Short mmCIF file of C-alpha atoms and ligand atoms in Angstrom, two decimals:
data_model
loop_
_atom_site.label_atom_id
_atom_site.label_comp_id
_atom_site.label_asym_id
_atom_site.label_seq_id
_atom_site.Cartn_x
_atom_site.Cartn_y
_atom_site.Cartn_z
CA MET A 1 72.15 -40.87 -40.63
CA ALA A 2 75.91 -41.11 -40.45
CA VAL A 3 77.52 -44.14 -38.84
CA ALA A 4 80.43 -43.56 -36.53
CA GLN A 5 83.02 -46.26 -37.11
CA GLN A 6 85.11 -47.12 -34.10
CA GLY A 7 88.59 -45.77 -34.61
CA ALA A 8 87.74 -43.82 -37.76
CA ASP A 9 89.13 -40.28 -37.64
CA PRO A 10 86.56 -37.93 -39.20
CA ALA A 11 89.39 -35.61 -40.18
CA THR A 12 90.97 -38.19 -42.43
CA SER A 13 88.43 -41.00 -42.97
CA ALA A 14 84.93 -41.15 -44.40
CA THR A 15 82.13 -43.22 -42.93
CA GLY A 16 78.63 -43.92 -44.10
CA GLU A 17 75.69 -46.20 -44.64
CA ILE A 18 73.77 -47.47 -47.66
CA HIS A 19 70.08 -48.07 -46.97
CA ALA A 20 69.18 -50.68 -49.57
CA ASP A 21 66.14 -51.50 -47.44
CA ARG A 22 64.73 -48.05 -48.28
CA PRO A 23 64.79 -47.92 -52.10
CA GLY A 24 64.31 -44.47 -53.60
CA PRO A 25 63.16 -43.25 -57.01
CA ARG A 26 64.29 -44.51 -60.37
CA MET A 27 67.20 -42.67 -61.98
CA ASN A 28 65.96 -42.21 -65.54
CA ARG A 29 68.46 -43.23 -68.17
CA GLN A 30 67.64 -39.86 -69.80
CA VAL A 31 69.76 -38.18 -67.12
CA PHE A 32 72.76 -39.43 -69.13
CA GLY A 33 71.58 -37.50 -72.21
CA GLN A 34 73.89 -35.35 -74.30
CA PHE A 35 73.72 -32.05 -76.11
CA ALA A 36 74.84 -31.66 -79.75
CA GLU A 37 74.65 -28.12 -81.13
CA HIS A 38 75.62 -26.60 -84.45
CA LEU A 39 78.68 -25.08 -82.83
CA GLY A 40 82.28 -25.40 -83.99
CA HIS A 41 82.98 -29.05 -84.74
CA GLY A 42 80.20 -30.38 -82.54
CA ILE A 43 78.27 -31.62 -85.57
CA TYR A 44 80.42 -31.01 -88.65
CA GLY A 45 83.62 -33.02 -88.40
CA GLY A 46 82.62 -34.39 -85.01
CA ILE A 47 79.53 -36.43 -85.87
CA TRP A 48 78.90 -35.77 -89.53
CA VAL A 49 81.54 -35.96 -92.26
CA GLY A 50 79.29 -36.74 -95.24
CA GLU A 51 79.13 -39.88 -97.35
CA LYS A 52 82.05 -38.88 -99.57
CA SER A 53 84.50 -38.36 -96.70
CA ALA A 54 87.69 -40.42 -96.51
CA ILE A 55 86.94 -40.78 -92.80
CA PRO A 56 85.16 -44.13 -92.34
CA ASN A 57 81.46 -43.37 -92.12
CA ASP A 58 78.00 -44.89 -92.13
CA HIS A 59 75.96 -42.81 -94.58
CA GLY A 60 77.90 -39.71 -93.50
CA TYR A 61 78.11 -40.38 -89.73
CA ARG A 62 81.60 -41.06 -88.35
CA ARG A 63 81.86 -44.76 -87.51
CA ASP A 64 84.36 -44.25 -84.67
CA VAL A 65 82.07 -41.71 -83.01
CA LEU A 66 78.98 -43.88 -83.45
CA ASP A 67 80.78 -46.89 -81.96
CA ALA A 68 82.10 -44.91 -78.99
CA LEU A 69 78.70 -43.36 -78.21
CA ARG A 70 76.86 -46.67 -78.57
CA ALA A 71 79.27 -48.19 -76.04
CA ILE A 72 78.15 -45.75 -73.33
CA LYS A 73 74.46 -46.21 -74.22
CA VAL A 74 73.63 -42.57 -74.98
CA PRO A 75 69.90 -42.41 -74.17
CA MET A 76 68.95 -39.01 -75.63
CA VAL A 77 70.49 -36.33 -77.85
CA ARG A 78 69.36 -32.69 -77.65
CA TRP A 79 69.66 -30.75 -80.96
CA PRO A 80 70.12 -28.30 -82.81
CA GLY A 81 70.90 -25.81 -79.98
CA GLY A 82 71.46 -23.96 -77.69
CA CYS A 83 71.55 -20.44 -78.95
CA PHE A 84 71.61 -21.85 -82.49
CA ALA A 85 68.04 -23.16 -82.06
CA ASP A 86 66.32 -19.79 -81.85
CA GLU A 87 67.75 -18.78 -85.23
CA TYR A 88 67.22 -22.17 -86.86
CA HIS A 89 64.63 -22.65 -89.58
CA TRP A 90 63.94 -26.33 -90.06
CA ARG A 91 63.09 -26.00 -93.75
CA ASP A 92 66.73 -24.98 -94.40
CA GLY A 93 67.78 -28.49 -93.37
CA ILE A 94 65.57 -30.79 -95.45
CA GLY A 95 65.62 -31.98 -99.07
CA ALA A 96 68.54 -32.28 -101.47
CA ARG A 97 71.67 -31.13 -99.66
CA ALA A 98 73.06 -29.30 -102.67
CA LYS A 99 70.00 -27.06 -102.68
CA ARG A 100 69.95 -26.22 -98.99
CA PRO A 101 70.69 -22.57 -98.19
CA VAL A 102 73.99 -21.52 -96.69
CA LYS A 103 73.45 -19.33 -93.64
CA ILE A 104 75.79 -17.65 -91.18
CA ASN A 105 76.10 -19.18 -87.74
CA THR A 106 75.82 -15.83 -85.99
CA ASN A 107 76.21 -17.25 -82.50
CA TRP A 108 79.23 -19.42 -83.00
CA GLY A 109 82.16 -17.98 -84.91
CA GLY A 110 80.21 -16.38 -87.77
CA VAL A 111 81.05 -19.35 -89.98
CA ASP A 112 79.00 -20.64 -92.91
CA GLU A 113 76.31 -23.17 -92.02
CA ASP A 114 75.43 -25.20 -95.10
CA ASN A 115 72.62 -27.10 -93.38
CA ALA A 116 73.99 -30.47 -94.52
CA PHE A 117 72.95 -31.88 -91.15
CA GLY A 118 69.22 -31.32 -90.82
CA THR A 119 66.16 -33.09 -89.49
CA ASN A 120 66.56 -36.36 -91.42
CA GLU A 121 70.28 -36.53 -90.59
CA TYR A 122 69.60 -35.88 -86.90
CA MET A 123 66.88 -38.51 -86.74
CA GLY A 124 69.16 -40.96 -88.55
CA PHE A 125 71.81 -40.22 -85.91
CA VAL A 126 69.60 -40.91 -82.89
CA GLU A 127 68.17 -44.01 -84.59
CA ARG A 128 71.69 -45.35 -85.09
CA LEU A 129 72.49 -44.70 -81.41
CA GLY A 130 69.22 -46.17 -80.16
CA ALA A 131 68.67 -42.82 -78.43
CA GLU A 132 65.60 -40.66 -77.92
CA SER A 133 65.12 -37.41 -79.83
CA TYR A 134 64.90 -33.95 -78.27
CA VAL A 135 64.66 -30.98 -80.64
CA SER A 136 64.65 -27.34 -79.55
CA ALA A 137 62.09 -25.22 -81.40
CA ASN A 138 62.74 -21.70 -82.60
CA VAL A 139 60.64 -19.42 -80.38
CA GLY A 140 62.91 -16.37 -80.50
CA SER A 141 62.79 -15.61 -84.22
CA ALA A 142 60.07 -17.76 -85.82
CA ALA A 143 56.30 -17.98 -85.69
CA PRO A 144 54.49 -20.76 -83.82
CA SER A 145 53.33 -22.11 -87.20
CA GLU A 146 56.96 -23.02 -87.91
CA THR A 147 57.10 -25.17 -84.78
CA ALA A 148 53.71 -26.69 -85.64
CA GLN A 149 54.78 -27.57 -89.17
CA TRP A 150 58.14 -28.98 -88.08
CA VAL A 151 56.41 -31.28 -85.60
CA GLU A 152 53.95 -32.32 -88.30
CA TYR A 153 56.79 -33.00 -90.75
CA MET A 154 58.52 -35.20 -88.20
CA THR A 155 55.59 -37.09 -86.74
CA SER A 156 52.56 -37.13 -89.03
CA PRO A 157 51.60 -40.64 -90.15
CA SER A 158 48.89 -39.29 -92.49
CA GLY A 159 48.96 -38.40 -96.15
CA SER A 160 49.33 -34.70 -95.41
CA THR A 161 51.53 -32.66 -97.70
CA LEU A 162 54.25 -32.40 -95.03
CA ALA A 163 54.16 -36.17 -94.40
CA LYS A 164 54.52 -36.72 -98.15
CA GLU A 165 57.42 -34.31 -98.23
CA ARG A 166 59.12 -36.33 -95.49
CA ALA A 167 58.50 -39.49 -97.51
CA ALA A 168 59.96 -37.84 -100.62
CA ASN A 169 63.02 -37.00 -98.50
CA GLY A 170 63.54 -40.69 -97.80
CA HIS A 171 61.50 -41.40 -94.66
CA PRO A 172 57.92 -42.55 -95.34
CA ALA A 173 57.35 -43.65 -91.73
CA PRO A 174 57.06 -40.92 -89.12
CA PHE A 175 60.10 -40.19 -87.02
CA LYS A 176 59.76 -40.69 -83.29
CA LEU A 177 59.96 -37.30 -81.60
CA ASN A 178 60.21 -37.72 -77.83
CA TYR A 179 60.80 -34.18 -76.53
CA ILE A 180 60.50 -30.64 -77.83
CA GLY A 181 62.15 -27.65 -76.17
CA ILE A 182 60.00 -24.52 -76.33
CA GLY A 183 62.91 -22.24 -77.18
CA ASN A 184 66.27 -22.06 -75.44
CA GLU A 185 67.45 -19.53 -72.86
CA LEU A 186 64.55 -17.22 -73.68
CA TRP A 187 65.95 -14.82 -71.07
CA GLY A 188 69.10 -14.44 -73.20
CA CYS A 189 70.14 -15.61 -76.66
CA GLY A 190 66.61 -16.99 -77.22
CA GLY A 191 65.05 -13.52 -77.24
CA ASN A 192 66.03 -11.40 -74.20
CA MET A 193 62.55 -11.94 -72.73
CA ARG A 194 61.02 -11.22 -69.37
CA ALA A 195 59.85 -14.36 -67.58
CA GLU A 196 56.17 -13.35 -67.92
CA TYR A 197 56.46 -12.86 -71.67
CA ALA A 198 58.40 -16.12 -72.06
CA ALA A 199 55.72 -17.97 -70.08
CA ASP A 200 52.98 -16.57 -72.34
CA LEU A 201 54.92 -17.65 -75.43
CA THR A 202 55.53 -21.05 -73.89
CA ASN A 203 51.80 -21.58 -73.49
CA ARG A 204 51.25 -20.51 -77.08
CA TYR A 205 54.03 -22.51 -78.79
CA ALA A 206 53.43 -25.62 -76.68
CA LEU A 207 49.76 -25.60 -77.69
CA PHE A 208 50.58 -25.77 -81.40
CA ALA A 209 53.31 -28.42 -81.09
CA LYS A 210 50.91 -31.28 -81.84
CA ALA A 211 52.48 -34.62 -82.58
CA GLY A 212 50.73 -36.92 -85.01
CA GLY A 213 49.44 -40.47 -84.56
CA THR A 214 50.57 -42.26 -81.41
CA ASN A 215 53.65 -40.07 -80.89
CA LYS A 216 53.65 -38.96 -77.24
CA LEU A 217 55.56 -35.68 -77.16
CA LEU A 218 56.83 -34.14 -73.94
CA LYS A 219 57.22 -30.36 -73.94
CA ILE A 220 60.14 -28.78 -72.11
CA ALA A 221 59.99 -25.09 -71.23
CA SER A 222 63.03 -22.88 -71.45
CA GLY A 223 64.05 -22.58 -67.83
CA PRO A 224 66.40 -20.62 -65.64
CA SER A 225 70.13 -20.70 -65.35
CA ASP A 226 71.98 -20.85 -62.07
CA ALA A 227 70.07 -19.14 -59.24
CA ASN A 228 67.37 -17.39 -61.30
CA TYR A 229 64.57 -18.59 -59.02
CA GLU A 230 62.22 -15.83 -60.14
CA TRP A 231 62.20 -17.39 -63.62
CA THR A 232 61.20 -20.78 -62.25
CA GLU A 233 58.50 -19.24 -60.07
CA THR A 234 57.01 -17.32 -62.99
CA MET A 235 57.23 -20.14 -65.51
CA MET A 236 55.64 -22.64 -63.14
CA ARG A 237 52.92 -20.19 -62.10
CA LEU A 238 51.95 -19.07 -65.60
CA ALA A 239 52.82 -22.06 -67.79
CA GLY A 240 53.26 -24.97 -65.39
CA LYS A 241 50.05 -26.71 -66.48
CA ASN A 242 51.05 -26.75 -70.15
CA ILE A 243 54.54 -28.19 -69.88
CA ASP A 244 56.04 -31.56 -69.02
CA GLY A 245 59.46 -30.30 -68.06
CA LEU A 246 61.43 -27.19 -67.15
CA ALA A 247 65.02 -26.80 -68.28
CA LEU A 248 67.86 -25.71 -66.01
CA HIS A 249 71.27 -24.62 -67.30
CA TYR A 250 74.32 -24.39 -65.11
CA TYR A 251 77.93 -24.33 -66.25
CA THR A 252 80.89 -24.86 -63.93
CA ARG A 253 83.30 -21.98 -64.47
CA PRO A 254 86.30 -21.85 -62.13
CA ARG A 255 86.41 -18.06 -62.41
CA ASP A 256 82.78 -17.03 -62.56
CA LYS A 257 83.17 -13.28 -62.34
CA VAL A 258 84.01 -12.42 -65.95
CA TRP A 259 82.82 -14.38 -68.99
CA GLY A 260 86.01 -13.56 -70.90
CA ASP A 261 88.23 -15.10 -68.22
CA LYS A 262 87.17 -18.61 -67.24
CA GLY A 263 90.58 -20.15 -66.68
CA PRO A 264 92.54 -22.65 -68.76
CA ALA A 265 91.47 -26.26 -69.29
CA LEU A 266 95.02 -27.48 -68.58
CA GLY A 267 97.95 -26.17 -66.56
CA PHE A 268 95.81 -24.75 -63.75
CA SER A 269 96.72 -24.32 -60.09
CA GLU A 270 95.35 -26.27 -57.14
CA ASN A 271 93.42 -23.15 -56.14
CA GLU A 272 91.67 -23.32 -59.50
CA TRP A 273 90.94 -27.03 -58.98
CA ALA A 274 89.32 -26.21 -55.62
CA SER A 275 87.37 -23.33 -57.15
CA THR A 276 86.10 -25.66 -59.91
CA MET A 277 84.88 -28.15 -57.31
CA ALA A 278 83.25 -25.44 -55.20
CA HIS A 279 81.41 -24.15 -58.25
CA THR A 280 80.31 -27.58 -59.42
CA LEU A 281 79.00 -28.48 -55.96
CA GLN A 282 76.64 -25.49 -56.32
CA MET A 283 74.59 -27.64 -58.70
CA ASP A 284 73.10 -29.28 -55.61
CA GLU A 285 71.89 -25.96 -54.22
CA PHE A 286 70.41 -24.86 -57.55
CA VAL A 287 68.59 -28.16 -58.11
CA THR A 288 67.33 -28.17 -54.51
CA LYS A 289 65.94 -24.63 -54.66
CA HIS A 290 64.43 -24.84 -58.15
CA SER A 291 62.85 -28.18 -57.14
CA ALA A 292 61.35 -26.58 -54.01
CA ILE A 293 59.66 -23.94 -56.16
CA MET A 294 58.38 -26.61 -58.54
CA ASP A 295 57.04 -28.56 -55.55
CA LYS A 296 54.73 -25.62 -54.71
CA TYR A 297 53.03 -25.82 -58.10
CA ASP A 298 53.52 -29.53 -58.75
CA PRO A 299 53.58 -31.43 -55.43
CA GLU A 300 53.15 -34.74 -57.25
CA LYS A 301 56.41 -34.09 -59.11
CA LYS A 302 54.95 -34.72 -62.55
CA THR A 303 56.94 -31.94 -64.20
CA TRP A 304 60.51 -32.91 -64.92
CA LEU A 305 63.46 -30.74 -64.03
CA VAL A 306 65.62 -31.14 -67.12
CA VAL A 307 69.24 -30.06 -66.61
CA ASP A 308 69.81 -29.94 -70.34
CA GLU A 309 73.04 -27.95 -70.28
CA TRP A 310 75.66 -28.74 -67.65
CA GLY A 311 79.41 -29.17 -67.56
CA THR A 312 82.65 -27.22 -67.41
CA TRP A 313 83.32 -24.10 -69.45
CA TYR A 314 86.96 -22.96 -69.67
CA ASP A 315 88.91 -20.63 -71.92
CA PRO A 316 89.07 -21.88 -75.52
CA ALA A 317 92.04 -24.06 -76.45
CA PRO A 318 95.00 -21.83 -77.39
CA GLY A 319 95.00 -21.10 -81.12
CA SER A 320 91.43 -22.32 -81.68
CA ASN A 321 88.51 -20.25 -82.96
CA PRO A 322 87.11 -18.76 -79.72
CA GLY A 323 83.59 -19.19 -81.11
CA PHE A 324 84.06 -22.95 -81.33
CA LEU A 325 84.36 -23.53 -77.56
CA ILE A 326 87.02 -26.21 -77.94
CA GLN A 327 88.60 -27.24 -74.63
CA GLN A 328 90.67 -30.16 -73.39
CA ASN A 329 89.21 -32.48 -70.80
CA SER A 330 91.20 -33.76 -67.86
CA VAL A 331 90.93 -35.68 -64.59
CA ARG A 332 89.35 -32.51 -63.20
CA ASP A 333 86.47 -32.95 -65.67
CA ALA A 334 86.11 -36.62 -64.73
CA VAL A 335 85.70 -35.64 -61.07
CA VAL A 336 83.23 -32.86 -62.01
CA ALA A 337 81.20 -35.42 -64.00
CA GLY A 338 81.10 -37.86 -61.09
CA VAL A 339 80.06 -35.13 -58.61
CA ASN A 340 77.23 -33.94 -60.87
CA LEU A 341 75.95 -37.43 -61.63
CA ASN A 342 75.86 -38.11 -57.90
CA ILE A 343 73.90 -34.88 -57.34
CA PHE A 344 71.42 -35.92 -60.04
CA ALA A 345 71.04 -39.33 -58.34
CA HIS A 346 70.20 -37.59 -55.05
CA HIS A 347 67.51 -35.59 -56.86
CA ALA A 348 66.21 -38.42 -59.03
CA ASP A 349 62.66 -37.71 -57.92
CA ARG A 350 62.70 -34.41 -59.82
CA VAL A 351 65.72 -34.45 -62.17
CA LYS A 352 64.36 -36.81 -64.80
CA MET A 353 66.51 -35.78 -67.74
CA ALA A 354 69.79 -33.97 -68.34
CA ALA A 355 72.24 -33.28 -71.15
CA VAL A 356 75.94 -32.74 -70.70
CA ALA A 357 77.30 -29.88 -72.80
CA GLN A 358 78.38 -31.08 -75.17
CA MET A 359 78.74 -34.40 -76.95
CA VAL A 360 81.74 -33.99 -79.29
CA ASN A 361 84.44 -31.29 -79.57
CA VAL A 362 82.56 -28.61 -77.58
CA LEU A 363 82.99 -27.70 -73.88
CA GLN A 364 83.01 -30.78 -71.57
CA ALA A 365 82.95 -33.22 -74.45
CA MET A 366 82.79 -36.99 -74.43
CA LEU A 367 84.91 -37.22 -77.54
CA LEU A 368 87.44 -35.04 -79.33
CA THR A 369 88.19 -35.39 -83.03
CA ASP A 370 90.89 -34.05 -85.31
CA GLY A 371 90.46 -35.09 -88.92
CA ALA A 372 90.35 -38.88 -88.91
CA ARG A 373 91.55 -39.11 -85.30
CA MET A 374 89.28 -39.47 -82.30
CA VAL A 375 90.01 -39.61 -78.59
CA LYS A 376 87.81 -40.56 -75.64
CA THR A 377 87.98 -38.04 -72.80
CA PRO A 378 88.09 -38.70 -69.04
CA THR A 379 84.44 -37.54 -68.94
CA TYR A 380 83.55 -40.25 -71.46
CA TRP A 381 85.05 -42.85 -69.16
CA VAL A 382 83.00 -41.62 -66.19
CA PHE A 383 79.83 -41.98 -68.26
CA ASP A 384 81.01 -45.51 -69.06
CA LEU A 385 81.48 -46.28 -65.35
CA TYR A 386 77.99 -45.00 -64.51
CA LYS A 387 76.12 -47.12 -67.08
CA PRO A 388 74.49 -49.23 -64.31
CA TRP A 389 72.81 -46.04 -63.03
CA GLN A 390 70.61 -45.90 -66.15
CA ASP A 391 67.04 -46.71 -65.06
CA ALA A 392 68.35 -48.07 -61.74
CA THR A 393 66.70 -47.60 -58.35
CA VAL A 394 68.52 -45.03 -56.25
CA LEU A 395 69.49 -46.24 -52.77
CA PRO A 396 69.88 -43.65 -50.01
CA ILE A 397 73.52 -43.26 -48.99
CA ASP A 398 74.77 -41.09 -46.12
CA VAL A 399 78.42 -40.20 -46.00
CA THR A 400 80.28 -38.24 -43.36
CA SER A 401 83.27 -36.91 -45.24
CA PRO A 402 86.55 -35.36 -44.27
CA TRP A 403 87.03 -31.83 -45.54
CA TYR A 404 89.26 -30.76 -48.37
CA HIS A 405 90.82 -27.40 -47.56
CA LYS A 406 92.60 -25.19 -50.05
CA ASP A 407 93.05 -21.45 -49.48
CA ALA A 408 89.54 -20.08 -48.79
CA PHE A 409 87.82 -23.28 -49.91
CA ALA A 410 86.51 -25.94 -47.50
CA LEU A 411 84.64 -28.73 -49.28
CA PRO A 412 83.44 -32.22 -48.35
CA ALA A 413 86.01 -34.43 -50.07
CA ILE A 414 83.75 -37.39 -50.82
CA SER A 415 80.69 -37.43 -53.05
CA ALA A 416 78.76 -40.68 -53.36
CA SER A 417 75.68 -42.36 -54.77
CA ALA A 418 74.37 -45.91 -54.80
CA VAL A 419 71.87 -47.78 -56.95
CA ARG A 420 70.31 -51.18 -57.46
CA ASP A 421 70.42 -51.82 -61.20
CA THR A 422 67.65 -53.30 -63.32
CA ALA A 423 69.14 -56.78 -62.79
CA GLY A 424 69.17 -56.38 -58.99
CA GLN A 425 72.89 -55.74 -58.45
CA VAL A 426 74.01 -52.93 -56.14
CA HIS A 427 76.63 -50.41 -57.35
CA VAL A 428 78.33 -47.62 -55.42
CA ALA A 429 79.97 -44.53 -56.94
CA LEU A 430 82.59 -42.77 -54.83
CA VAL A 431 84.34 -39.59 -55.87
CA ASN A 432 87.33 -38.19 -53.96
CA LEU A 433 87.64 -34.58 -55.06
CA ASP A 434 90.69 -33.92 -52.87
CA PRO A 435 93.65 -33.86 -55.28
CA THR A 436 96.23 -34.21 -52.52
CA ARG A 437 95.37 -37.27 -50.43
CA ALA A 438 93.83 -40.73 -50.47
CA ILE A 439 90.84 -41.17 -48.16
CA PRO A 440 89.91 -44.40 -46.35
CA LEU A 441 86.19 -45.05 -46.28
CA SER A 442 83.94 -47.46 -44.43
CA VAL A 443 80.27 -47.89 -45.36
CA ALA A 444 77.71 -50.04 -43.53
CA LEU A 445 75.55 -52.04 -45.94
CA THR A 446 71.97 -52.22 -44.71
CA GLY A 447 69.75 -54.48 -46.76
CA VAL A 448 72.50 -55.62 -49.11
CA ALA A 449 73.43 -59.29 -49.19
CA ALA A 450 76.89 -58.95 -50.72
CA SER A 451 80.13 -60.66 -49.79
CA SER A 452 82.57 -59.45 -52.41
CA VAL A 453 83.25 -56.37 -54.48
CA SER A 454 84.96 -55.45 -57.73
CA GLY A 455 85.30 -52.09 -59.36
CA ARG A 456 86.89 -49.65 -61.76
CA ILE A 457 88.62 -46.32 -61.23
CA VAL A 458 89.27 -43.23 -63.35
CA THR A 459 92.12 -41.08 -62.09
CA GLY A 460 95.45 -39.67 -63.27
CA ALA A 461 98.93 -38.76 -62.16
CA ASN A 462 98.23 -35.01 -62.27
CA MET A 463 95.21 -32.75 -61.84
CA ASP A 464 95.25 -32.03 -65.57
CA SER A 465 96.17 -35.50 -66.87
CA HIS A 466 94.31 -35.90 -70.14
CA ASN A 467 94.13 -37.82 -73.37
CA SER A 468 95.59 -36.30 -76.51
CA PHE A 469 95.55 -37.52 -80.10
CA GLU A 470 99.20 -38.52 -79.63
CA GLN A 471 98.58 -40.21 -76.27
CA PRO A 472 94.91 -41.28 -76.22
CA ASP A 473 95.09 -43.68 -73.26
CA VAL A 474 96.66 -41.61 -70.47
CA VAL A 475 93.35 -41.49 -68.55
CA LYS A 476 91.16 -44.55 -68.84
CA PRO A 477 89.44 -46.92 -66.43
CA ALA A 478 91.59 -49.39 -64.52
CA SER A 479 90.37 -52.16 -62.32
CA PHE A 480 90.14 -51.15 -58.66
CA GLY A 481 91.24 -53.69 -56.07
CA ALA A 482 91.40 -51.54 -52.92
CA ALA A 483 87.88 -52.38 -51.68
CA GLN A 484 86.62 -55.22 -49.49
CA ILE A 485 83.41 -56.38 -47.84
CA ALA A 486 83.47 -58.00 -44.41
CA GLY A 487 80.78 -58.23 -41.75
CA GLY A 488 78.29 -56.18 -43.71
CA THR A 489 80.70 -53.28 -44.15
CA LEU A 490 82.32 -52.03 -47.33
CA THR A 491 85.78 -50.57 -46.89
CA ALA A 492 87.99 -48.91 -49.47
CA THR A 493 90.76 -46.40 -49.82
CA LEU A 494 89.93 -43.83 -52.46
CA PRO A 495 92.98 -42.40 -54.23
CA ALA A 496 93.24 -38.63 -54.56
CA MET A 497 91.19 -37.06 -57.40
CA SER A 498 89.45 -40.25 -58.40
CA VAL A 499 86.08 -41.58 -59.53
CA VAL A 500 85.50 -45.16 -58.36
CA VAL A 501 82.50 -47.33 -59.21
CA LEU A 502 82.11 -50.52 -57.19
CA ASP A 503 79.97 -53.54 -58.11
CA LEU A 504 78.77 -55.55 -55.14
CA HIS A 505 78.43 -59.33 -55.53
O1 AHR B 1 76.48 -24.73 -74.86
C1 AHR B 1 76.84 -23.48 -75.34
C2 AHR B 1 75.76 -22.43 -75.13
O2 AHR B 1 75.57 -22.20 -73.77
C3 AHR B 1 74.38 -22.77 -75.62
O3 AHR B 1 74.23 -22.53 -76.98
C4 AHR B 1 73.50 -21.87 -74.82
O4 AHR B 1 72.22 -22.41 -74.60
C5 AHR B 1 74.29 -21.69 -73.52
O5 AHR B 1 74.38 -20.37 -73.16
#
């Protein structure tokens, strides 16, 4: 229900209502998960530099990256791919590093992969972050026995030969394996499969992925991308009873017609900004329609929709290896992040986990590194703002928004979500995706006993304002003072192209 505010002009002002008296589902902290693939400098140089590196490290892991990721409470890390996963053989990545085979990363740049970062290194990484583990099994080019043995190696508490091998590699206690992906993009780089065949393989591989001891392991099927509803229908019909989650991949590409022409990460036009926002708003339609299909087979909503690859995908940074998917990250990406996190909040009953692609140095990254230097991106700062959303109760919020018009695009300018955090405090996220004008907003607070408000904002002077290694603090959160509460109504003026998170007191 939208609330008409006396005097508010719907063409220029937003109005709304938060229904704190009607609490919704929990927003799992796992929705703030991240994806780390063996791709470019996503792992090597970005997370892992090795113990002998001059870059300060904790047993080979970059200290600056660990500190930055801990600060935003990364809840889950998906690894080792992506397309890399369906060519990955776990045995290549265990034991003495000097003896591990060197392979070619055929998906990403054709570079040598020396397997220095393997299972023990990955588990050490998530343990250091306090995050959950999510590995993608090789379904495309390996037998189910390989998945079965990998799971046994990771989780078996017994004296089996594989458990002893893990102990000999430095980890006598089982690792905690929370999630396993049954292949990745089986319709594409995971094996070019038909949905029926992929569903049959999902049943087979999921059966043999048996975790040891008390390890509860959730199995995530390789799902559709974008609007491939037939895949969801088939996977749920044929394999729905044997899986705990279904993946969904959707990348925001401003020019979605040709893969080779996605548009630059910086120096884009306002038309391209509007196109980016129009494309990212499609996430809501995809989640809604895939969820509706899942509802037919799983009306109790036990099966998670896991959006384990999402984010922007632009042309590679000029001069970089095109196979490394390096791109800068600007205010546009911050707004995209806020819009998507709000969409996930609105679908918190079904979207129980997600992973932004990717964590470091790849696509819509949290962090960029260059040798010893590291910079936090605008997307990182949005994840920082949304920390109270982790495990919070979603509160229904209705907003009637003015429209943002640019060329052929007409989009609602305001995206919003609201939660009550685990300590009982209410928070409101407001995104103004219009890059040209500030928007006044007035929201009735039903069921919220708050009398004051504080907040933080992420915005920039230009649509492509960004942080570079030379100027790392161009885009970072600032305190936001343009909000008030009076008479049970929250009012604020949202600057153009901004992400604002308000804390109600
Ligand atoms: O994130 C980059 C790639 O995008 C992944 O490897 C693949 O799953 C997707 O197509």
